[in-house]
Coordinates of C-alpha atoms in Angstrom, one line a residue:
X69 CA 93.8 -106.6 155.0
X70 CA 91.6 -103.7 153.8
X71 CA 91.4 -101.3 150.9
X72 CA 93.0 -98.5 152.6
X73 CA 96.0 -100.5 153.0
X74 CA 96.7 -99.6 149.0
X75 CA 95.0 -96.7 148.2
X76 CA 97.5 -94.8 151.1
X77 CA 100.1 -96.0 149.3
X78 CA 101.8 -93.3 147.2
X79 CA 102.7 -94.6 143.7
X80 CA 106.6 -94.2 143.9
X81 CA 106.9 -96.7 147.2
X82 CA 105.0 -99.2 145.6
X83 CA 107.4 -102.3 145.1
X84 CA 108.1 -105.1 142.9
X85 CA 106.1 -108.6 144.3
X86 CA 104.5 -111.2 142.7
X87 CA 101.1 -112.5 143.3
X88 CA 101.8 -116.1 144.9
X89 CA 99.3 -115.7 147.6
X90 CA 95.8 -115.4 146.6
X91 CA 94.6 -113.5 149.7
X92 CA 96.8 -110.6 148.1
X93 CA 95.2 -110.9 145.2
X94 CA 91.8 -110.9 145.6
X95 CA 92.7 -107.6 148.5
X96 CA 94.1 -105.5 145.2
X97 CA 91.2 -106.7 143.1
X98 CA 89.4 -105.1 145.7
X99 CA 91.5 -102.0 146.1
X100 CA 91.3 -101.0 142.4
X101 CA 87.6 -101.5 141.9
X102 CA 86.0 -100.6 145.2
X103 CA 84.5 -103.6 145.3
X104 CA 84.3 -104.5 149.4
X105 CA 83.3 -108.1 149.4
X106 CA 84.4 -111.2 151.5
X107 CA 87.4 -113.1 149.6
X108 CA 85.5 -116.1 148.7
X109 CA 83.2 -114.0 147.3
X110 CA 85.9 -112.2 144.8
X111 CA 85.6 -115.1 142.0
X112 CA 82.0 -115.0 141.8
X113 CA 81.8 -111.5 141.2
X114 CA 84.7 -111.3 138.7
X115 CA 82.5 -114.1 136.9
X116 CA 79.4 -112.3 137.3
X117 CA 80.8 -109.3 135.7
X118 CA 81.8 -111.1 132.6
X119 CA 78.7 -112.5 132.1
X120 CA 76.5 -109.5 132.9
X121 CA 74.8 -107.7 129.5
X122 CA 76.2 -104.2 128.8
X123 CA 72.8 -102.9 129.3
X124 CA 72.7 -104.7 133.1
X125 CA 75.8 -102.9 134.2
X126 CA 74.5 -99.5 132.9
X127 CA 71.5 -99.8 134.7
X128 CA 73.1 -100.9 137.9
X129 CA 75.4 -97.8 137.5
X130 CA 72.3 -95.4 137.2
X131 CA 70.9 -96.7 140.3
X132 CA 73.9 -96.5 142.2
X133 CA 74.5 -92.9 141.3
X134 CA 70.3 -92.3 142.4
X135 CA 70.8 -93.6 145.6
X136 CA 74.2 -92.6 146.5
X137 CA 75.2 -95.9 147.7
X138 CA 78.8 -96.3 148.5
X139 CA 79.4 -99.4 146.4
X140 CA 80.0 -98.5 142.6
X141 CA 79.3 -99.5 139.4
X142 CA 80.9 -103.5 138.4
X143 CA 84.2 -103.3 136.3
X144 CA 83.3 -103.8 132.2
X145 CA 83.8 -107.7 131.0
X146 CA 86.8 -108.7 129.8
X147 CA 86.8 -110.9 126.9
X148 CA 89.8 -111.7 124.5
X149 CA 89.8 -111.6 120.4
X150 CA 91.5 -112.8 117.9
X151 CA 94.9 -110.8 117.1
X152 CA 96.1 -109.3 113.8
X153 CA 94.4 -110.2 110.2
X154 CA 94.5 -113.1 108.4
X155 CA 97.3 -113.5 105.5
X156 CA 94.8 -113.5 102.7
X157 CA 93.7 -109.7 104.0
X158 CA 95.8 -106.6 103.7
X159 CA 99.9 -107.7 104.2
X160 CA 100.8 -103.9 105.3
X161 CA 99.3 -102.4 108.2
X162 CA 100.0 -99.0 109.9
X163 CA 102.0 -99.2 112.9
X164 CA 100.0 -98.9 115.7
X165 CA 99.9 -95.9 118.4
X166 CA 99.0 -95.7 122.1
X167 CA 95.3 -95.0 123.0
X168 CA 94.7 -92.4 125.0
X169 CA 92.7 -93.9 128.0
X170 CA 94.7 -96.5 130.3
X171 CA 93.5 -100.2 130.3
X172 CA 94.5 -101.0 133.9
X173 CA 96.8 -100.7 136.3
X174 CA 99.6 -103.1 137.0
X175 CA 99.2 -105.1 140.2
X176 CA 101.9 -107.8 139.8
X177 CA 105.6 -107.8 138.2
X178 CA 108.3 -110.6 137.9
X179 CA 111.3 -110.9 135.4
X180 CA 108.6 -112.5 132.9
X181 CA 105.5 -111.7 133.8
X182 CA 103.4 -108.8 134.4
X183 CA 99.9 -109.1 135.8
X184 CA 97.7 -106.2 135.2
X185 CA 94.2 -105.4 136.4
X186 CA 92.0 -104.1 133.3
X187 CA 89.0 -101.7 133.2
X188 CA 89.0 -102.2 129.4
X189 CA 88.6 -104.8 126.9
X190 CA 91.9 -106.3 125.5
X191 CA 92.9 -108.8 123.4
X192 CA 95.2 -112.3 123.5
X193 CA 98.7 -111.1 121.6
X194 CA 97.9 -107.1 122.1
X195 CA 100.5 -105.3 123.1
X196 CA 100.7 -102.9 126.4
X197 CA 102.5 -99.9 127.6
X198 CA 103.7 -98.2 130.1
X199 CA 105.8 -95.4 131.6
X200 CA 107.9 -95.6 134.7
X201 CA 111.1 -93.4 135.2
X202 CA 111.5 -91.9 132.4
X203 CA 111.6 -95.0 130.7
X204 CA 108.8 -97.1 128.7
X205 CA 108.2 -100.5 129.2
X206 CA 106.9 -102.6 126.9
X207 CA 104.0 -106.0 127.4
X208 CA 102.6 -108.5 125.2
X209 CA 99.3 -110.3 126.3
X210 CA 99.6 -114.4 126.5
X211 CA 96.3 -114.6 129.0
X212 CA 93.6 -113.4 130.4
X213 CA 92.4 -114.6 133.8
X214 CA 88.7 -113.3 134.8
X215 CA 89.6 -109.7 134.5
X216 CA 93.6 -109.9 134.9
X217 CA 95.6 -110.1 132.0
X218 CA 98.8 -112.2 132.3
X219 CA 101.6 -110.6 130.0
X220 CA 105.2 -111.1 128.9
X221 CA 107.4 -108.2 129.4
X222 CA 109.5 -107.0 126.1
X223 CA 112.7 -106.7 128.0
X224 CA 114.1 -106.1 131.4
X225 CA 111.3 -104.9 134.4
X226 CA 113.9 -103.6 136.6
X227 CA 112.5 -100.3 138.0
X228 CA 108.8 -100.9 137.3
X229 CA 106.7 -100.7 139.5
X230 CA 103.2 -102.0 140.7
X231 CA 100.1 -99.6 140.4
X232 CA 101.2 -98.0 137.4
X233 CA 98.7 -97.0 134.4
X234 CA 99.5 -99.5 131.3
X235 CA 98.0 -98.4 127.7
X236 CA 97.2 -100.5 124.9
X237 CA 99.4 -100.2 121.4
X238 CA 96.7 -100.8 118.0
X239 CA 98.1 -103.3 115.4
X240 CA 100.4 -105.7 117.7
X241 CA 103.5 -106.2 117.6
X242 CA 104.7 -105.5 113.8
X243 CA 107.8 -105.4 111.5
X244 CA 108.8 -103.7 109.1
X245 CA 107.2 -104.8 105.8
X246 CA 108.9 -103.5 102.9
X247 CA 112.0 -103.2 100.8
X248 CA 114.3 -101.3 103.3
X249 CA 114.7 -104.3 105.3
X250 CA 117.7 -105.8 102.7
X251 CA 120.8 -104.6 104.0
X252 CA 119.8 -104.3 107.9
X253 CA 119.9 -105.7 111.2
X254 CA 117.2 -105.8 113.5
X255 CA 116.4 -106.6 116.8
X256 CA 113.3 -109.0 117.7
X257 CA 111.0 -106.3 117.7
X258 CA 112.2 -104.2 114.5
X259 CA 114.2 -101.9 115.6
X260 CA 117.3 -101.2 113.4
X261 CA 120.9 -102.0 115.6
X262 CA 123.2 -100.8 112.9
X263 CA 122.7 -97.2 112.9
X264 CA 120.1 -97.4 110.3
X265 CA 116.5 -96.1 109.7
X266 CA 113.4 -97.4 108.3
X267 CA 111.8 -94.4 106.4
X268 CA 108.9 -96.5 105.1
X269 CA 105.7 -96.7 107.5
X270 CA 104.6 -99.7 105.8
X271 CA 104.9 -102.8 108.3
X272 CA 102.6 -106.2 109.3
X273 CA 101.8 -108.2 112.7
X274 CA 104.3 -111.3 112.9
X275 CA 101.7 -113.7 113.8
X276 CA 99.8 -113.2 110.8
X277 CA 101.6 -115.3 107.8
X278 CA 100.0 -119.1 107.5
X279 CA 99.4 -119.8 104.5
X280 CA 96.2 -121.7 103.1
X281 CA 96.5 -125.5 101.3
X282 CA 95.7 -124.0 97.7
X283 CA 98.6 -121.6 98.2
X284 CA 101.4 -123.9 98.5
X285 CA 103.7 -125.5 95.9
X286 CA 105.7 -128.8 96.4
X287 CA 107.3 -129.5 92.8
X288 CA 110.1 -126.6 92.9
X289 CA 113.3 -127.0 91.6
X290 CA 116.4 -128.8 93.0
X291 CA 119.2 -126.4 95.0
X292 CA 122.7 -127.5 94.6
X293 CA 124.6 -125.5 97.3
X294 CA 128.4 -126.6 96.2
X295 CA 129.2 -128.1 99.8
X296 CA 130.0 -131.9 98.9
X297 CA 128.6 -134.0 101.3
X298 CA 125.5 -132.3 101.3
X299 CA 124.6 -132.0 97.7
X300 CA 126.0 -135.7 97.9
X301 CA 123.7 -137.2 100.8
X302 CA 121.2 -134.5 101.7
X303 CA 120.1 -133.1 98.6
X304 CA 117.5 -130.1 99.0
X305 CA 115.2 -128.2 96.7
X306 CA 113.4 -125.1 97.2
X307 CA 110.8 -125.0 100.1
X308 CA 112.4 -127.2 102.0
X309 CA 113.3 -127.6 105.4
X310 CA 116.4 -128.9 106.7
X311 CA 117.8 -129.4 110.0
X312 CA 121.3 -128.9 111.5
X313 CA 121.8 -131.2 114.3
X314 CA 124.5 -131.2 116.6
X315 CA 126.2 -131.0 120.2
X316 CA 127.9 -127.5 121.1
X317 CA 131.2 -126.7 119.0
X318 CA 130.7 -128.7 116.3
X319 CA 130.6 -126.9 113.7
X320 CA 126.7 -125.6 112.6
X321 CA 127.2 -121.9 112.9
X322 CA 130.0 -122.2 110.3
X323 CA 128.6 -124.4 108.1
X324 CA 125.5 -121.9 107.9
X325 CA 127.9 -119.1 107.2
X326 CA 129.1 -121.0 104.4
X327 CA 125.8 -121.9 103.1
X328 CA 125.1 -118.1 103.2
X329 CA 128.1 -117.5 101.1
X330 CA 127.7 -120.3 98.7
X331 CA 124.0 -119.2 97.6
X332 CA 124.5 -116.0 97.6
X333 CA 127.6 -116.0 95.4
X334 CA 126.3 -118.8 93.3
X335 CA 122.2 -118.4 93.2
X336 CA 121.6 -114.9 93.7
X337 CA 119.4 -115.0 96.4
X338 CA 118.3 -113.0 99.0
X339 CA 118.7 -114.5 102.3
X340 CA 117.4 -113.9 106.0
X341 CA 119.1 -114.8 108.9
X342 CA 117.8 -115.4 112.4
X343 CA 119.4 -115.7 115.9
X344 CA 117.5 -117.0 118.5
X345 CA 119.1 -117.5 121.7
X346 CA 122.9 -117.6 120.1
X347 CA 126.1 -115.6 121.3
X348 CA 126.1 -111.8 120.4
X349 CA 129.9 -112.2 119.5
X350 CA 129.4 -115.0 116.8
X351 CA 126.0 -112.6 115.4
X352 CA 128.7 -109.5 115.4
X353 CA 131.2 -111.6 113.3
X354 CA 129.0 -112.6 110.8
X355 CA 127.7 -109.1 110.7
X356 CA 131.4 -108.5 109.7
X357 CA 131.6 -110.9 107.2
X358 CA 129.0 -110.5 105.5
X359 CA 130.0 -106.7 105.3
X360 CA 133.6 -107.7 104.1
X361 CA 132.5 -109.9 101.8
X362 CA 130.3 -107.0 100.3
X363 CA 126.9 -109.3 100.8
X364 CA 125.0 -107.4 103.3
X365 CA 123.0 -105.9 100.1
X366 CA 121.3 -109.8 99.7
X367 CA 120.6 -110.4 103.6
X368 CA 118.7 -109.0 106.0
X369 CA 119.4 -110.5 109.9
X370 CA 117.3 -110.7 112.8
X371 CA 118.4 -111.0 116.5
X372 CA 117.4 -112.2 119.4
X373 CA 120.6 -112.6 121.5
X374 CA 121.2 -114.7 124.5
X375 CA 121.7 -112.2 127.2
X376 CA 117.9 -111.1 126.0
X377 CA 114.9 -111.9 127.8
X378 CA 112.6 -114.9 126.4
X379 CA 110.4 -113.1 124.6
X380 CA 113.2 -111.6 123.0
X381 CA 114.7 -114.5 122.0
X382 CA 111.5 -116.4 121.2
X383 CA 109.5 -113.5 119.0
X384 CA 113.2 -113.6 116.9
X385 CA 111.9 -115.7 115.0
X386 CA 108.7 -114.5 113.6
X387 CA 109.9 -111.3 113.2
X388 CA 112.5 -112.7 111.1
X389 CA 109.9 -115.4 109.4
X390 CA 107.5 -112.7 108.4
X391 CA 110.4 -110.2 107.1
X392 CA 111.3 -113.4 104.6
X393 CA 107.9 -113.8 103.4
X394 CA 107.7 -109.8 102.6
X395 CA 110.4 -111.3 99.9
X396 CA 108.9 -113.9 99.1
X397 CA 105.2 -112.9 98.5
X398 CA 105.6 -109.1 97.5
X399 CA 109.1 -109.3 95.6
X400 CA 108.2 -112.9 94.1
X401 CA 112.2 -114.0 95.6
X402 CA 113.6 -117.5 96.3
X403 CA 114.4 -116.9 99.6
X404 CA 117.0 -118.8 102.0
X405 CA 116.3 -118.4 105.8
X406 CA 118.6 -119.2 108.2
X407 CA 117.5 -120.1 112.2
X408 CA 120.1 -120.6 114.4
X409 CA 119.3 -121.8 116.7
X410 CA 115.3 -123.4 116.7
X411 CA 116.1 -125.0 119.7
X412 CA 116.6 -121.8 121.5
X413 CA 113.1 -120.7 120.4
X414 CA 111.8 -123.5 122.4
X415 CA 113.6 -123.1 125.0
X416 CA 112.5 -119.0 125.2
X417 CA 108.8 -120.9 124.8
X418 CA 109.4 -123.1 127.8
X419 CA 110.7 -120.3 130.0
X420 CA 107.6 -118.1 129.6
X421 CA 105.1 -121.1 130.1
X422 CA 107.4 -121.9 133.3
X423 CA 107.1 -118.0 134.6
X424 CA 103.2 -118.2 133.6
X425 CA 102.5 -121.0 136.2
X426 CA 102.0 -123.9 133.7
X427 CA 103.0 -127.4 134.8
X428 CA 106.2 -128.9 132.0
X429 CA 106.5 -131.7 130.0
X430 CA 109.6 -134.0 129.6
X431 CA 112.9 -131.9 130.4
X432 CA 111.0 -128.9 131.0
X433 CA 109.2 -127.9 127.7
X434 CA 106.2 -126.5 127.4
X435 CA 102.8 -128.4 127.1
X436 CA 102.3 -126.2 124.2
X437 CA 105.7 -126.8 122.5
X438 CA 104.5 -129.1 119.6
X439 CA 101.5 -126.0 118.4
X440 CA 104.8 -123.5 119.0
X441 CA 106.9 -125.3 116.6
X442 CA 104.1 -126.2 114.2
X443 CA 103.4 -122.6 113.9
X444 CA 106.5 -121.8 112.8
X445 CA 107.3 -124.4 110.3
X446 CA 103.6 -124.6 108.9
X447 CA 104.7 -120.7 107.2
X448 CA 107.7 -121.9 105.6
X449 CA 106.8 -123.5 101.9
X450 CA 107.1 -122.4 98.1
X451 CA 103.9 -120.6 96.8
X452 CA 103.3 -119.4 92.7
X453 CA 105.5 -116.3 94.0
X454 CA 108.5 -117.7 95.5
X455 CA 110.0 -119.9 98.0
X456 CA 111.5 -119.8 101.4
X457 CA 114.0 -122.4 101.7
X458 CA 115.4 -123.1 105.0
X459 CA 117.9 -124.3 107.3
X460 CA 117.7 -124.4 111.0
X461 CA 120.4 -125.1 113.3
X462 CA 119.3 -127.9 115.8
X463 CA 120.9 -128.1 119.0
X464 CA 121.3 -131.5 120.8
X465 CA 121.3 -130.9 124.5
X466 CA 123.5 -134.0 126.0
X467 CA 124.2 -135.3 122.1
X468 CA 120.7 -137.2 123.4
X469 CA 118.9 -137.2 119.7
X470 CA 115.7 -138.9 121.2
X471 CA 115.3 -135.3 122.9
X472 CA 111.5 -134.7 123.2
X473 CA 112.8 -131.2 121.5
X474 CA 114.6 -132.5 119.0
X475 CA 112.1 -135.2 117.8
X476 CA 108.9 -132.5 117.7
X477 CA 111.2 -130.3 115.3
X478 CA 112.6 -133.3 112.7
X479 CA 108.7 -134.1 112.3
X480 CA 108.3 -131.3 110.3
X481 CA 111.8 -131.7 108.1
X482 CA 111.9 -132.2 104.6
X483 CA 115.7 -133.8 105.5
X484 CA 118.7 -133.5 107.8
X485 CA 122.4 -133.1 108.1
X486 CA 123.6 -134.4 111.5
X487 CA 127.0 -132.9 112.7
X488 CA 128.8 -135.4 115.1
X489 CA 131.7 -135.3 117.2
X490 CA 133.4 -138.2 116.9
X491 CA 134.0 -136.9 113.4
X492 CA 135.0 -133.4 114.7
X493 CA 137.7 -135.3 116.5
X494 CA 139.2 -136.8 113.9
X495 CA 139.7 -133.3 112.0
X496 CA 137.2 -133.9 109.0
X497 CA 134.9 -130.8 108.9
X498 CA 132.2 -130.2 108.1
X499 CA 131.9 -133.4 110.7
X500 CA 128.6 -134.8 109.2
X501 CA 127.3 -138.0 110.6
X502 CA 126.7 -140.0 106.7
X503 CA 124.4 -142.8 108.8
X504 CA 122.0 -140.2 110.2
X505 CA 122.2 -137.5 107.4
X506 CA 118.9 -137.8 105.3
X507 CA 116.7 -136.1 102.7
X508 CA 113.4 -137.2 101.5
X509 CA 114.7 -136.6 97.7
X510 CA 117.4 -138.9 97.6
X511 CA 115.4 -140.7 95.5
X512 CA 116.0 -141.9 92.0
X513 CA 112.3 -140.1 90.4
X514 CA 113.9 -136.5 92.0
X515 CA 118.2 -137.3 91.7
X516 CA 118.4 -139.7 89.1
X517 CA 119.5 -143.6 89.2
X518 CA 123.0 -142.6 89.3
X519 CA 123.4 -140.4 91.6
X520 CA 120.6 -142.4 94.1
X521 CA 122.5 -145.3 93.5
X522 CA 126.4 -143.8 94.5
X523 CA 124.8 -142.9 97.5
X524 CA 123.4 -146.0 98.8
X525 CA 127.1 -148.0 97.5
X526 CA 128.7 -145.3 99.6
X527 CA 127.1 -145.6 102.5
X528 CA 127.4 -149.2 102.3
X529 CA 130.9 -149.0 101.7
X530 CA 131.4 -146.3 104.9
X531 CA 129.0 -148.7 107.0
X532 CA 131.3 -152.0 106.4
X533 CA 134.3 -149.5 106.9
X534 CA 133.0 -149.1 110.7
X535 CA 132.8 -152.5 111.0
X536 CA 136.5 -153.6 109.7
X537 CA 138.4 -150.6 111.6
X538 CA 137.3 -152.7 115.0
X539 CA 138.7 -156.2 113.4
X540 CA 141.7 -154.0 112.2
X541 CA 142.7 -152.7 115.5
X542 CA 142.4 -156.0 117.3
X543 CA 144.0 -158.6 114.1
X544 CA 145.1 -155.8 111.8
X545 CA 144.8 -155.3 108.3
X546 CA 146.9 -157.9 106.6
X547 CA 144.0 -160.8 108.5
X548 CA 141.6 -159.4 106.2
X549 CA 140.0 -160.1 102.7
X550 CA 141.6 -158.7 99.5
X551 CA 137.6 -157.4 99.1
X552 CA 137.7 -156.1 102.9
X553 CA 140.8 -154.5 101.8
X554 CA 140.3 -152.4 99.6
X555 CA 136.8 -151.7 101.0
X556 CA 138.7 -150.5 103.7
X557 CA 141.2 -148.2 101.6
X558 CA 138.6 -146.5 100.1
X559 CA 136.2 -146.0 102.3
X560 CA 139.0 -143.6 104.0
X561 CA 140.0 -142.0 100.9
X562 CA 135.4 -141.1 100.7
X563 CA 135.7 -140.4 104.0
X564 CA 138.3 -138.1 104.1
X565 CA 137.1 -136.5 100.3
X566 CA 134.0 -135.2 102.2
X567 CA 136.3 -132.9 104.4
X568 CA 136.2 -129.4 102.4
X569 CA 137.9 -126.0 102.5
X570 CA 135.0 -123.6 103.3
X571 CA 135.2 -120.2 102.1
X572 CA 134.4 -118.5 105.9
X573 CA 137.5 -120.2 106.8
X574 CA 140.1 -119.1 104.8
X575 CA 141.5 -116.8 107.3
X576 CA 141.7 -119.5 109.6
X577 CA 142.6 -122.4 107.8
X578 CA 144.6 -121.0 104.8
X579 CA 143.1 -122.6 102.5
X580 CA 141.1 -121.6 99.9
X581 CA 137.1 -122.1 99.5
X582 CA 136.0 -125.1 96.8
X583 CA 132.3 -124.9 95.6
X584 CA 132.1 -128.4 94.0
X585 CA 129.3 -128.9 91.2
X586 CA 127.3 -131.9 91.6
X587 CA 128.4 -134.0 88.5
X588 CA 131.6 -133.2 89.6
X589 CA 130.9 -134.6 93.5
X590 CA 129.1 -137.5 91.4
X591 CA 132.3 -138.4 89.2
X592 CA 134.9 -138.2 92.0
X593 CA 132.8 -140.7 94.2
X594 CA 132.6 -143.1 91.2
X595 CA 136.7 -142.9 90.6
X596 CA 137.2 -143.8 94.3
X597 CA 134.5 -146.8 94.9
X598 CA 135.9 -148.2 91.7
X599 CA 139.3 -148.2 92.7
X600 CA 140.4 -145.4 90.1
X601 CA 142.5 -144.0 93.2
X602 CA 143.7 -147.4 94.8
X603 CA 147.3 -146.2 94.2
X604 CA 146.7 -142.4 95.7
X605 CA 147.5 -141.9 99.7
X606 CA 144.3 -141.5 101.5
X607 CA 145.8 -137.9 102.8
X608 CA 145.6 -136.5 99.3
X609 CA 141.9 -136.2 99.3
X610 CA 142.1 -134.0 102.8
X611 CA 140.2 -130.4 102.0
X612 CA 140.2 -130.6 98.5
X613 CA 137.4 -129.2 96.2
X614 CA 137.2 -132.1 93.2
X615 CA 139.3 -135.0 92.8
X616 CA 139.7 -135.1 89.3
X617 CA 142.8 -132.7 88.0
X618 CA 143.9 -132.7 91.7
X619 CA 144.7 -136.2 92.6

């Protein structure tokens, strides 16, 4: 195979292939630079390049000119820098605009990844352009390979086409940064999908928000958010990071719309909402929702949907991430952020490392998942201006909770609320899993004695309860203890007091919303372990809001 063989090649019949074989490309490395040297001879001289001085290669270019010699001057080193600006430098920058010299030309496309041979330096996380059709396609840098740059394509590749001239885009990929981003929905890359505009030029590079040690505050204030069983068992405060973990259908996408509504109605916050890798009809009703319920004024949403490429669906949530800490660190807000669902961001990871060539961990992840998610989670923490608070939706692939996934995201979680569905299958919603629901300030120095104290009896009481219902169903109930007894009684009666009426599901359930106060939640579960209720049916505390005045 010789040069000729792609410089005859018009442009237009140039077709879509990927570089598997080497042969073909070290032949195109050849074709693009003029280089005509033997193929084992291609990596040395892509190597040599890059180490040659500036001043080497000029030279070398003079002489070739003085003696007309058919072999031309060596192609300029590539070497990669460091994207964007650190957070303690200048938040806004302007957005970026395409140079007016081509970097390279692209030489190998697949559904996610472009290859593209460069004549110009570029950088890891720069972003690349191109036109083809009418239409422009879009490339993020992830690495560079001698003087090939392996990048992830924004969205679809269909019609693009090899040999092509690709551009380079200043500033990386950036957000807006400012106050018009309450009231919106965006897309991963900040592009309003509601009709909207973003007057404001003002905008920052998503990979640029970690925060330094002396920044961050961990004594904030305690967030009661009204739904019973978590203020009761999970108890949060601002900063922190909680998890949602359950199987599909169980219930976390509702119970984070109801969080939504219950701060916003209650607290007065501002809240951002992210969907990575989730259904585009469930992001369209709570679009609805929240513009029924007239709170689209407090939230601003981000989406990456699931018929979306992987970088789509995994850049979702930086975008999102550094559009919360524009609140947080210009407009000095307590901010809730909302991810459903984390797990998809690591599975959008783990698809672009699989396209790149990269060998997988466990299941398929990424060798570079734990950094991914540590990156991520490392942004979101109270400073002296505000907080980001937030909850993530977790989901459980096989309801297998020792998923390598799974683990490498509860290591960085202040608590969790575990969904499960043998609960969902007994009707009690939200279907929370008391046993493996946790938070790091159920503590008596951060709750009080009392409230640490109902906890731990309830949990004891539910934990015997599991035991007896097996002795019940194979003796019955009349074999047991009087103590057993009325252990058993009541723990159904706590059991079934945790259910609630949530406010997103009125329309579906008919019943109205309860937000329950804490001292409230804290008397209630003191009436029924003390056997204030022994006389009450177990079916009166179904979806109730508090038990006192109602029972």
């Amino acid at each position: 195979m010789n040069n000729e063989n792609y410089k005859d090649i018009p442009e237009e019949e140039l077709n879509i292939f990927s570089l598997d074989d080497d042969s073909v490309k070290e032949d195109l490395v050849k074709a693009f630079t003029g280089e005509e040297k033997e193929p084992e001879e291609v990596q040395a001289a892509v190597e040599e390049k890059a180490e040659a001085p500036a001043e080497a290669k000029a030279e070398k270019k003079a002489e070739a000119k003085a003696e007309k010699k058919a072999e031309p001057a060596p192609a300029k080193a590539v070497k990669a820098v460091k994207p964007g600006k650190k957070a303690s430098e200048s938040k806004a920058v302007t957005s970026g605009k395409k140079e007016g010299e081509p970097v390279g030309r692209i030489i190998s496309v697949s559904d996610l990844k472009v290859e593209i041979l460069l004549d110009k330096e570029v950088g890891n996380k720069d972003i690349l352009v191109c036109e083809c059709g009418g239409k422009e396609y879009r490339f993020e840098v992830t690495e560079m390979e001698g003087s090939i740059a392996i990048t992830v394509p924004f969205d679809s590749v269909i019609g693009l086409r090899r040999g092509i001239d690709v551009f380079r885009i200043g500033g990386g990929l950036c957000v807006p940064y400012n106050d018009e981003i309450v009231g919106k929905i965006f897309n991963t890359y900040g592009q309003p999908l509601d009709d909207s505009k973003v007057e404001s030029d003002a905008v920052r590079n998503v990979y640029d928000g970690n925060l330094a040690m002396d920044e961050i505050r961990i004594d904030a204030d305690i967030m009661w958010t009204g739904i019973k069983v978590l203020d009761f068992l999970s108890p949060l405060r601002k900063g922190f990071k909680m998890g949602l973990l359950g199987g599909a259908g169980v219930g976390k996408t509702v119970l984070i719309k109801e969080l939504i509504h219950n701060v916003y109605t209650n607290l007065n916050s501002n809240s951002v909402f992210i969907g990575c890798g989730e259904r585009s009809r469930e992001g369209r009703e709570l679009y609805n929702e929240m513009v029924e319920g007239n709170l689209m004024d407090k939230i601003t949403m981000v989406f990456g949907q699931m018929g979306e490429n992987a970088m789509a669906r995994s850049r979702s949530v930086t975008s999102g991430l550094t559009m919360a800490e524009y609140l947080r660190d210009e407009k000095n807000q307590d901010v809730l952020l909302f991810i459903d669902n984390i797990y998809r961001y690591v599975q959008a990871n783990s698809e672009i490392s699989a396209e790149s060539g990269h060998l997988p961990i466990d299941n398929g992840y990424s060798t570079t998942m734990l950094s991914e998610i540590s990156d991520v989670e490392e942004r979101i923490n109270s400073t002296e201006n505000g907080a980001i608070t937030s909850f993530q939706a977790i989901f459980i692939p096989a309801d297998d909770l020792n998923d390598a996934a799974v683990h490498a995201v509860q290591q960085h979680l202040d608590g969790q609320v575990v969904l499960d569905r043998k609960v969902a299958e007994k009707g009690l919603y939200p279907a929370v899993n008391v046993f493996r629901t946790t938070s790091r300030l159920l503590d008596p120095e951060f709750v009080g004695e009392r409230h640490a104290r109902l906890a731990q009896e309830a949990v004891r009481y539910l934990s015997r309860y599991e035991e007896l219902e097996e002795i019940v169903a194979l003796i019955g109930i009349d074999e047991l203890s009087l103590e057993d007894q009325s252990i058993f009684y009541r723990s159904r009666k706590l059991r079934n007091y945790f259910s609630q009426p949530m406010f997103v599901a009125e329309d579906f359930t008919g019943i109205p919303g309860q937000f329950v106060a804490i001292e409230d939640i804290l008397n209630d579960v003191e009436d029924i372990l003390t056997g204030v209720y022994d006389k009450k049916d177990e079916s009166r505390f179904m979806y109730i809001g508090k038990a006192r005045g109602y029972v």
